[in-house]
PDB file of C-alpha atoms in Angstrom:
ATOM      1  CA  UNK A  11     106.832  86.097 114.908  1.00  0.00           C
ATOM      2  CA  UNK A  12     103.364  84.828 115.563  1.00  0.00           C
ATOM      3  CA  UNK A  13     102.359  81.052 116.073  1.00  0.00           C
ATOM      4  CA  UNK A  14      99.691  79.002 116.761  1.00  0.00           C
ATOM      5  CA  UNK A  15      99.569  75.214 118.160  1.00  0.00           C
ATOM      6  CA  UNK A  16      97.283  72.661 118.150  1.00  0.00           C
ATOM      7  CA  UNK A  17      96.901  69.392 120.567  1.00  0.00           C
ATOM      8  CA  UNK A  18      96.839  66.428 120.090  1.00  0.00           C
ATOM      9  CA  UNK A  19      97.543  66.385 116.460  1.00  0.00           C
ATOM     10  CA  UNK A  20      95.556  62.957 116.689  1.00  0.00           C
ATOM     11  CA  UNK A  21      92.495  61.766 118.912  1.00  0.00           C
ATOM     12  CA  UNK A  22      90.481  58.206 118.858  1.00  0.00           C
ATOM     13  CA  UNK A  23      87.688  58.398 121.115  1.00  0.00           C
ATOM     14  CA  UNK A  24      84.910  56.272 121.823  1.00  0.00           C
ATOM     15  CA  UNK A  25      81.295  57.313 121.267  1.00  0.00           C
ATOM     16  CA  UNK A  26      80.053  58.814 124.151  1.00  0.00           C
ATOM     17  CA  UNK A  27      83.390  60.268 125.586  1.00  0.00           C
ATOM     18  CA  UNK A  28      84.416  63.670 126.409  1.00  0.00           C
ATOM     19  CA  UNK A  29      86.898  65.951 124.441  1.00  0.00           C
ATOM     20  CA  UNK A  30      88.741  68.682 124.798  1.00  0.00           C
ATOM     21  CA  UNK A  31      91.269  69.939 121.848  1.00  0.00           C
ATOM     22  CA  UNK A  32      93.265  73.285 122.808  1.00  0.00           C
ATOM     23  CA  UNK A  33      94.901  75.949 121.054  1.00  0.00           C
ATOM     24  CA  UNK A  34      97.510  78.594 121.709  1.00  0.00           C
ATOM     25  CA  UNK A  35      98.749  81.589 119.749  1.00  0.00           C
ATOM     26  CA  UNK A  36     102.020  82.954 120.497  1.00  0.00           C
ATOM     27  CA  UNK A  37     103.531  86.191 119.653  1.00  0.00           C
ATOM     28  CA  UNK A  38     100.117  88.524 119.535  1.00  0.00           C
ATOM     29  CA  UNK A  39      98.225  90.122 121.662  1.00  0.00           C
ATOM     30  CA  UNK A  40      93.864  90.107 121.220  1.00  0.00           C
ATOM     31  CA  UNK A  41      93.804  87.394 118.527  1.00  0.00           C
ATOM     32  CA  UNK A  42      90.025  86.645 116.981  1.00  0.00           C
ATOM     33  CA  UNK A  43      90.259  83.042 117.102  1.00  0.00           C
ATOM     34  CA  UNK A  44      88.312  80.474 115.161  1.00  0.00           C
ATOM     35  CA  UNK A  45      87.567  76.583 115.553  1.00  0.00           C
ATOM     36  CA  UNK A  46      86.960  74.764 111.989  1.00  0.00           C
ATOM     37  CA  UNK A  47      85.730  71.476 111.482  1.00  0.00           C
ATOM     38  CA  UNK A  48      86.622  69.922 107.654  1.00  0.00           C
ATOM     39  CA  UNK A  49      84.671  66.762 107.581  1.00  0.00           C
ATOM     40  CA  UNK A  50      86.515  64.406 104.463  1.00  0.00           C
ATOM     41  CA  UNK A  51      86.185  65.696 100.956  1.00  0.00           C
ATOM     42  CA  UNK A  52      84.221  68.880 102.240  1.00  0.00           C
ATOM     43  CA  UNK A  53      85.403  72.343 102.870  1.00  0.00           C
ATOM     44  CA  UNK A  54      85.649  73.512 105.721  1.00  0.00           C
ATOM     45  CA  UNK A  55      82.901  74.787 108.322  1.00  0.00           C
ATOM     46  CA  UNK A  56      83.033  77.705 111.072  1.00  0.00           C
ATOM     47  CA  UNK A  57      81.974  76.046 114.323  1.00  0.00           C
ATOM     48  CA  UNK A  58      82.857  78.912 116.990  1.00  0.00           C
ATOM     49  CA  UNK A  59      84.886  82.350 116.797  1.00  0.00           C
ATOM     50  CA  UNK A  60      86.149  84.853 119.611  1.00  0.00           C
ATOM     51  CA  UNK A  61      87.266  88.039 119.661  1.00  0.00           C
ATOM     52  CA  UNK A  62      88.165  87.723 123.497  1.00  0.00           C
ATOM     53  CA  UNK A  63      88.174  86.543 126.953  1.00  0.00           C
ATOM     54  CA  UNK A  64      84.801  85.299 127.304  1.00  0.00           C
ATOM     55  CA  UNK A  65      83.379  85.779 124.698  1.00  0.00           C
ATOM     56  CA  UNK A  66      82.207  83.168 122.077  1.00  0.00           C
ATOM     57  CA  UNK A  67      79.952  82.888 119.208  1.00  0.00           C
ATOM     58  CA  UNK A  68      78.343  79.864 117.549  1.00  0.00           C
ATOM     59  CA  UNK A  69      77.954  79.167 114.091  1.00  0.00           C
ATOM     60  CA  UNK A  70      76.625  75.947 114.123  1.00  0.00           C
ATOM     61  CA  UNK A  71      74.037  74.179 116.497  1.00  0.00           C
ATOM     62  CA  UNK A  72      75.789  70.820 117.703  1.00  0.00           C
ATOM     63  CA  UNK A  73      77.146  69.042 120.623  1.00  0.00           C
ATOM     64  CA  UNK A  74      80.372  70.662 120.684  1.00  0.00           C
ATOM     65  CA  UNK A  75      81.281  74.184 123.026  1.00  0.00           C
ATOM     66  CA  UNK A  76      84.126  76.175 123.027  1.00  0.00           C
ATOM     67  CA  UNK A  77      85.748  78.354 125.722  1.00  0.00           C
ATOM     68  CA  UNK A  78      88.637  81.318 125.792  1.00  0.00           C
ATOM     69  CA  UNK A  79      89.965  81.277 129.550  1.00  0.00           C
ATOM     70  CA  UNK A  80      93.100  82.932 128.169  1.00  0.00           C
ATOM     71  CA  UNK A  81      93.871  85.928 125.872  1.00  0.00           C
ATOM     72  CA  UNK A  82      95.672  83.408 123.640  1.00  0.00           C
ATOM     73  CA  UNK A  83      94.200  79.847 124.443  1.00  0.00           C
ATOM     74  CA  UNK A  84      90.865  78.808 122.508  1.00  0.00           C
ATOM     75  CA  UNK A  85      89.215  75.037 123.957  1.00  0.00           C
ATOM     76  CA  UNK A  86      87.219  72.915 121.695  1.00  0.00           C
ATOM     77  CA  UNK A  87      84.987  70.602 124.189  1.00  0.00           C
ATOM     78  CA  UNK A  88      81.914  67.885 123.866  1.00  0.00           C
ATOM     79  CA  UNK A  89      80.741  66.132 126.692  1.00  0.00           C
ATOM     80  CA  UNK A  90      79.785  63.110 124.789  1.00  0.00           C
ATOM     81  CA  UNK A  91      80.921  62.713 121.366  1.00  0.00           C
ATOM     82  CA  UNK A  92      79.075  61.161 118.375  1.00  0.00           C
ATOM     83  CA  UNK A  93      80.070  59.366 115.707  1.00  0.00           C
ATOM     84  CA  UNK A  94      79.506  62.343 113.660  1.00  0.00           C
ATOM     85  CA  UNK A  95      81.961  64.265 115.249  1.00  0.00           C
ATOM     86  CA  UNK A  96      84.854  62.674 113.219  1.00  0.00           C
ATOM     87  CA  UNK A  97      86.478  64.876 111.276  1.00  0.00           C
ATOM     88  CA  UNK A  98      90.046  67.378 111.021  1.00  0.00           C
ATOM     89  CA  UNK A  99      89.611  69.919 113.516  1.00  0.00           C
ATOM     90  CA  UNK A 100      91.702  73.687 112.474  1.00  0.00           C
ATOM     91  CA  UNK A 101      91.487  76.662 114.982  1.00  0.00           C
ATOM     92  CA  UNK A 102      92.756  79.925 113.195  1.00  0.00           C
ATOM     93  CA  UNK A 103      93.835  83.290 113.926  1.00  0.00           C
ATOM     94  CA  UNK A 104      93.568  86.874 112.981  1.00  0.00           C
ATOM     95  CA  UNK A 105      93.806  90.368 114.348  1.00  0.00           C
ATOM     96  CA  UNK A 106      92.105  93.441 113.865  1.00  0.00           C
ATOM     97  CA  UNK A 107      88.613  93.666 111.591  1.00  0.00           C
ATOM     98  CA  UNK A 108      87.408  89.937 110.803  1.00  0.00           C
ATOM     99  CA  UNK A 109      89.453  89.552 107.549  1.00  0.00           C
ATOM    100  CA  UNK A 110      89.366  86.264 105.553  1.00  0.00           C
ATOM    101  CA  UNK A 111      92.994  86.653 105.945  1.00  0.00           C
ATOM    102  CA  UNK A 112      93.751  83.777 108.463  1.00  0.00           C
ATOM    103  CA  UNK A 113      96.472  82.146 109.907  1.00  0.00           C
ATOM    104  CA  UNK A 114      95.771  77.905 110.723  1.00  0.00           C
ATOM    105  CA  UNK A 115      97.447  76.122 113.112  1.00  0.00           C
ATOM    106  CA  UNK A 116      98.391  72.092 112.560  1.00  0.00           C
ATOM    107  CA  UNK A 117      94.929  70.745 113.137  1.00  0.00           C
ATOM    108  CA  UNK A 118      93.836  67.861 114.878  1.00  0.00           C
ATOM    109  CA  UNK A 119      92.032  64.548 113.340  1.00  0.00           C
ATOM    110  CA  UNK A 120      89.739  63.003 115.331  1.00  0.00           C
ATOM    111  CA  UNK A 121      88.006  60.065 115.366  1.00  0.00           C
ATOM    112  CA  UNK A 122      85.233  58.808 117.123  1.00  0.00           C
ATOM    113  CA  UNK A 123      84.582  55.202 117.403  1.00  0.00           C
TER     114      UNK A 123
ATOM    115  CA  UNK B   7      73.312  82.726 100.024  1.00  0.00           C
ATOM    116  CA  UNK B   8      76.835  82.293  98.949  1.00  0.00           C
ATOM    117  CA  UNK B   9      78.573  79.326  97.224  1.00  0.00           C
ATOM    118  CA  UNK B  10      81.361  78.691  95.961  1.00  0.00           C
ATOM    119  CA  UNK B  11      81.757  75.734  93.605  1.00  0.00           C
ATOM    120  CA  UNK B  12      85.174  73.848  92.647  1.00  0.00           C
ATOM    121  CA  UNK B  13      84.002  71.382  90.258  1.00  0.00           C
ATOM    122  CA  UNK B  14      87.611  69.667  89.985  1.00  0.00           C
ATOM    123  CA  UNK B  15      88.092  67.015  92.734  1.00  0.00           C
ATOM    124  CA  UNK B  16      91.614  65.753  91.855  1.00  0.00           C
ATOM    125  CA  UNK B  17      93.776  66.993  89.531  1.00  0.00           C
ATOM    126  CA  UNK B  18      97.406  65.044  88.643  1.00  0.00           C
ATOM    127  CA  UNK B  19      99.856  66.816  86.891  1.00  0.00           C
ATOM    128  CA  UNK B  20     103.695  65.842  85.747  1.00  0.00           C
ATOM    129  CA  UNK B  21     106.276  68.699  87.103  1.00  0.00           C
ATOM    130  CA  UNK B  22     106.988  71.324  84.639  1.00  0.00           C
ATOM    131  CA  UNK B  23     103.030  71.618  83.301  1.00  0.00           C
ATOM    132  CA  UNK B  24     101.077  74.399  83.749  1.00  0.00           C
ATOM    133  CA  UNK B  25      97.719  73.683  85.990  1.00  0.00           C
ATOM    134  CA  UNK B  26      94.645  75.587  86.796  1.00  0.00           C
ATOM    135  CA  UNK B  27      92.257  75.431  89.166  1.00  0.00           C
ATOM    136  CA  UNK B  28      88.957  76.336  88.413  1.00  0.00           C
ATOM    137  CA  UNK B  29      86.683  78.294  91.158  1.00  0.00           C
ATOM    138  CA  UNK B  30      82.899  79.580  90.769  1.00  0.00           C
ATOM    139  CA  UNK B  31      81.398  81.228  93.215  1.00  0.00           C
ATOM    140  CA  UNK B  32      77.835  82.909  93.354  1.00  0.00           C
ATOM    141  CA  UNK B  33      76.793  86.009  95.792  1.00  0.00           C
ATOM    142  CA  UNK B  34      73.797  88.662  95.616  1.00  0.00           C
ATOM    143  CA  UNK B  35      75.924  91.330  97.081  1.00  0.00           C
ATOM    144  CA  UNK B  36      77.979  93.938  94.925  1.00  0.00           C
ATOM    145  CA  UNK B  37      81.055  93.585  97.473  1.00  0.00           C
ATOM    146  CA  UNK B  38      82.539  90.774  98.475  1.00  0.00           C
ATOM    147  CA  UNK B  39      85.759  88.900  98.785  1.00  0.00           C
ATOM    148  CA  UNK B  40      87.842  85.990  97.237  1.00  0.00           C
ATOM    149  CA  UNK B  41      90.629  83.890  98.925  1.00  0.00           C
ATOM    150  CA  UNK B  42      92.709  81.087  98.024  1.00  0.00           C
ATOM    151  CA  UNK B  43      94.309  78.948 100.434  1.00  0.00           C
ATOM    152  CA  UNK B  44      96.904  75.997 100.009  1.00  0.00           C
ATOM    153  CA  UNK B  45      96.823  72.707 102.707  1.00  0.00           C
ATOM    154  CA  UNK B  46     100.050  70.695 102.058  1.00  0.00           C
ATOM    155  CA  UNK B  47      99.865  67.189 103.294  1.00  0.00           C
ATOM    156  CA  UNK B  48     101.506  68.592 107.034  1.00  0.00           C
ATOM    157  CA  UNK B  49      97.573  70.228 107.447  1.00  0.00           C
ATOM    158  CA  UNK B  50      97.556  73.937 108.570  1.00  0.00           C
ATOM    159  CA  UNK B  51      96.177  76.003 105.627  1.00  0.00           C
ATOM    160  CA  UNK B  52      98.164  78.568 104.207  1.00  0.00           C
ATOM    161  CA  UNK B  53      96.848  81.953 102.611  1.00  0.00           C
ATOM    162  CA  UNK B  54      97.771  82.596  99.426  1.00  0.00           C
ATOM    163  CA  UNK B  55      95.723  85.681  98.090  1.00  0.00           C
ATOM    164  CA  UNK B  56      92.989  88.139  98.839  1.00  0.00           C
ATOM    165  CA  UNK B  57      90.521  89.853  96.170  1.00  0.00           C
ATOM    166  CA  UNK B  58      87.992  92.235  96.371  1.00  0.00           C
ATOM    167  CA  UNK B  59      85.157  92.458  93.897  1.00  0.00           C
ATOM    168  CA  UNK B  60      85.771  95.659  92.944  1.00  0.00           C
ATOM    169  CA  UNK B  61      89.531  94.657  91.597  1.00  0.00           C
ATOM    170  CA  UNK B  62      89.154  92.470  88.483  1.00  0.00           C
ATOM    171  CA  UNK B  63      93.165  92.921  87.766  1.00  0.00           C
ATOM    172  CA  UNK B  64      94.723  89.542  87.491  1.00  0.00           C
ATOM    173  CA  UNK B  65      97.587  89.110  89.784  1.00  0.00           C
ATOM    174  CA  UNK B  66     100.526  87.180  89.862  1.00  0.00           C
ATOM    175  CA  UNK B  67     102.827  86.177  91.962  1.00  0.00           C
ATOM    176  CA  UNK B  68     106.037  83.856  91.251  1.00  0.00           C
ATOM    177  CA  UNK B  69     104.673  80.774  89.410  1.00  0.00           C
ATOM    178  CA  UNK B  70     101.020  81.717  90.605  1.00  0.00           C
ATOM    179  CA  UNK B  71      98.690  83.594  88.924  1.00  0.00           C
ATOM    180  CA  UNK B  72      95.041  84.216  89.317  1.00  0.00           C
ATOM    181  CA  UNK B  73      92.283  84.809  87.018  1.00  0.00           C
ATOM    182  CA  UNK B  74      89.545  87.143  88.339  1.00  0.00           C
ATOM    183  CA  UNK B  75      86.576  87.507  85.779  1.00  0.00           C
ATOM    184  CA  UNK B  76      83.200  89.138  87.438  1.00  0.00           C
ATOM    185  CA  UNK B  77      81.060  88.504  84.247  1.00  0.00           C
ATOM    186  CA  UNK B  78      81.618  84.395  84.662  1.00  0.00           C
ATOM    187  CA  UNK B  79      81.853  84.469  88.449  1.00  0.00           C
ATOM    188  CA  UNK B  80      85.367  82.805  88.583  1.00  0.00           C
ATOM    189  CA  UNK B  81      88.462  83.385  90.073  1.00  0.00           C
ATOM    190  CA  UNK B  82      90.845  80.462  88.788  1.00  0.00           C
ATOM    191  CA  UNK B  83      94.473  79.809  90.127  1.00  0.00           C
ATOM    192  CA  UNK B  84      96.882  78.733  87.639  1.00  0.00           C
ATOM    193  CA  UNK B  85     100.433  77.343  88.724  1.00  0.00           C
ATOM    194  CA  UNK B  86     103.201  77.981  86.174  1.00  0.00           C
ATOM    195  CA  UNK B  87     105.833  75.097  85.874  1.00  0.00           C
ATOM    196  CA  UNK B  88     104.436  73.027  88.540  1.00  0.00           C
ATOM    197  CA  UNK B  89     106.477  71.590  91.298  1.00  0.00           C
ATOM    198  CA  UNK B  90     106.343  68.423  93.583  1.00  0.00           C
ATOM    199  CA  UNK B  91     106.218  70.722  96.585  1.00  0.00           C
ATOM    200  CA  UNK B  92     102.927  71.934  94.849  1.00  0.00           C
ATOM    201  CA  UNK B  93     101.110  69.143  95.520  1.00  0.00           C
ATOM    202  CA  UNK B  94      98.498  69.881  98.099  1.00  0.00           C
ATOM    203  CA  UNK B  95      94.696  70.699  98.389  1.00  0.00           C
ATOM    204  CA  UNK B  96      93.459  74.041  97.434  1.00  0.00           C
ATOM    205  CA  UNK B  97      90.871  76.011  98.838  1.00  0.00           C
ATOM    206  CA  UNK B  98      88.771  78.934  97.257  1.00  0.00           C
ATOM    207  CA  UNK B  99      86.536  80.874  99.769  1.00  0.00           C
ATOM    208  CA  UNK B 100      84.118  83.786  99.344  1.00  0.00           C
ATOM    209  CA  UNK B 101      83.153  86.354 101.952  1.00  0.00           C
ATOM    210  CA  UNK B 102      80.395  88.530 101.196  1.00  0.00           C
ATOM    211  CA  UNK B 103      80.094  92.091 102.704  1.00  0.00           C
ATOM    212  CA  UNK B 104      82.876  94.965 102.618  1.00  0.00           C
ATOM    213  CA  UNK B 105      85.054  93.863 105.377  1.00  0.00           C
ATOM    214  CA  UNK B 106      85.531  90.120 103.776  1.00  0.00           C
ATOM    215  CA  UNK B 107      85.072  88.955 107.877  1.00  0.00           C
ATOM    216  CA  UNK B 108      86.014  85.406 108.292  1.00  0.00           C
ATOM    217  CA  UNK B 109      82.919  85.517 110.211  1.00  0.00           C
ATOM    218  CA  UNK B 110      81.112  85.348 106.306  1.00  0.00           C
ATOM    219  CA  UNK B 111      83.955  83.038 104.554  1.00  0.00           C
ATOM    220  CA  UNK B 112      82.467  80.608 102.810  1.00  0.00           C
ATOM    221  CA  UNK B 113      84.957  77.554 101.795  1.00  0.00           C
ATOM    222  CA  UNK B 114      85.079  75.545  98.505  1.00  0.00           C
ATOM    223  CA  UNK B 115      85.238  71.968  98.843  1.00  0.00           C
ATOM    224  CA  UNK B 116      88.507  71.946  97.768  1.00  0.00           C
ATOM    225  CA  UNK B 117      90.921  70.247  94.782  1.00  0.00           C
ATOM    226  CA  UNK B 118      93.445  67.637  95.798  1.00  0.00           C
ATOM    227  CA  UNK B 119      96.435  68.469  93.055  1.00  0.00           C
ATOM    228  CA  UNK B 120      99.558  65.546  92.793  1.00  0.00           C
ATOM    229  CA  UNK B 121     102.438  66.385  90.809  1.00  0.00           C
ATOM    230  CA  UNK B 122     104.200  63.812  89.799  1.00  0.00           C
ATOM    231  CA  UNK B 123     108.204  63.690  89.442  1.00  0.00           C
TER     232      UNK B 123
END
């Protein structure tokens, strides 16, 4: 059966810092994989998707990047975070055309100090 | 652009009612997509159901059921005989286009429902 991991489940950073938050999907092969950001009492927002290696696509302008060295491993970065970069971080997985059908891992909260 | 709109914030319920969750969503295109998703308390969101706007049949599904009307732009969630392990935030999302790409998904801001013992 598929799965998908997040870490760390919980981040406090100071202003300024770097990040990096990873994710991993076991049992598939080609995932399209997604990095969400749901800010507190908001839905949530597509930041990057990939549909492989490589290959990345930005939804939103910001500080943050994202990066796919692996089949199965999707890296949230910033090089200096801002306050504004607090929130509950989800990557996501699907296969095949982009369906809304996706699978979330654990997420990770972060907060920037 | 698409919206979709869930007016209810918070919702608290005593196990054993029947809730529903109201969704409104707006779109310009003909096809399109609605989804429901569940986030318990542990975080990871869960799909629950997929719609296409070309399939107005309700659907249910255990104790869930949804309501899909077109001509008031809803698609409301009702749980039958609520549970504690119900309690969670719900999601609707709307994804315009005839694939319903994730790429296009479009999230509600979500309603925080507590069932109480």
């Amino acid at each position: 059966s598929q799965t998908i991991h997040q870490w760390p489940a919980t981040l406090v950073q100071p202003v300024g810092s770097p990040l990096s938050l990873e994710c991993t999907v076991e049992g598939t092969s080609n995932p399209n994989l997604y990095w969400y950001r749901q800010a507190a009492g908001r839905g949530l927002q597509l930041l990057f998707y990939s549909v492989g290696i490589g290959q990345i696509s930005s939804e939103v302008p910001q500080n943050l990047s994202a990066s796919r060295p692996q089949d199965r491993q999707f890296i949230l970065s910033s090089k200096k975070l801002l306050l504004s970069d607090s929130g509950f971080y989800l990557c996501a997985w699907n296969r095949g055309r982009f369906t809304g059908e996706l699978f979330f891992g654990e997420g990770s909260r972060l907060t920037v100090l | 652009a698409q919206k979709v709109t869930q007016a209810q914030t918070e919702i608290s319920v005593v196990e054993k009612e029947d809730v529903t969750l109201d969704c409104v969503y707006e779109t310009r295109d003909t096809t399109y997509y609605l989804f429901w998703y569940k986030q318990p308390p542990s975080g990871e969101l869960v799909f629950l159901i997929r719609r296409n706007s070309f399939d107005e049949q309700n659907e249910i599904s255990g104790r869930y059921s949804w309501n899909f009307q077109k001509s008031t732009s809803s698609f409301n969630f009702t749980i039958t005989a609520s549970q504690v392990v119900d309690s969670a935030v719900y999601f609707c999302a709307l994804s315009e286009g005839p694939s319903g790409s994730a790429r296009q998904l479009t999230f509600g801001s979500g309603t925080q429902l507590t069932v109480l013992p």
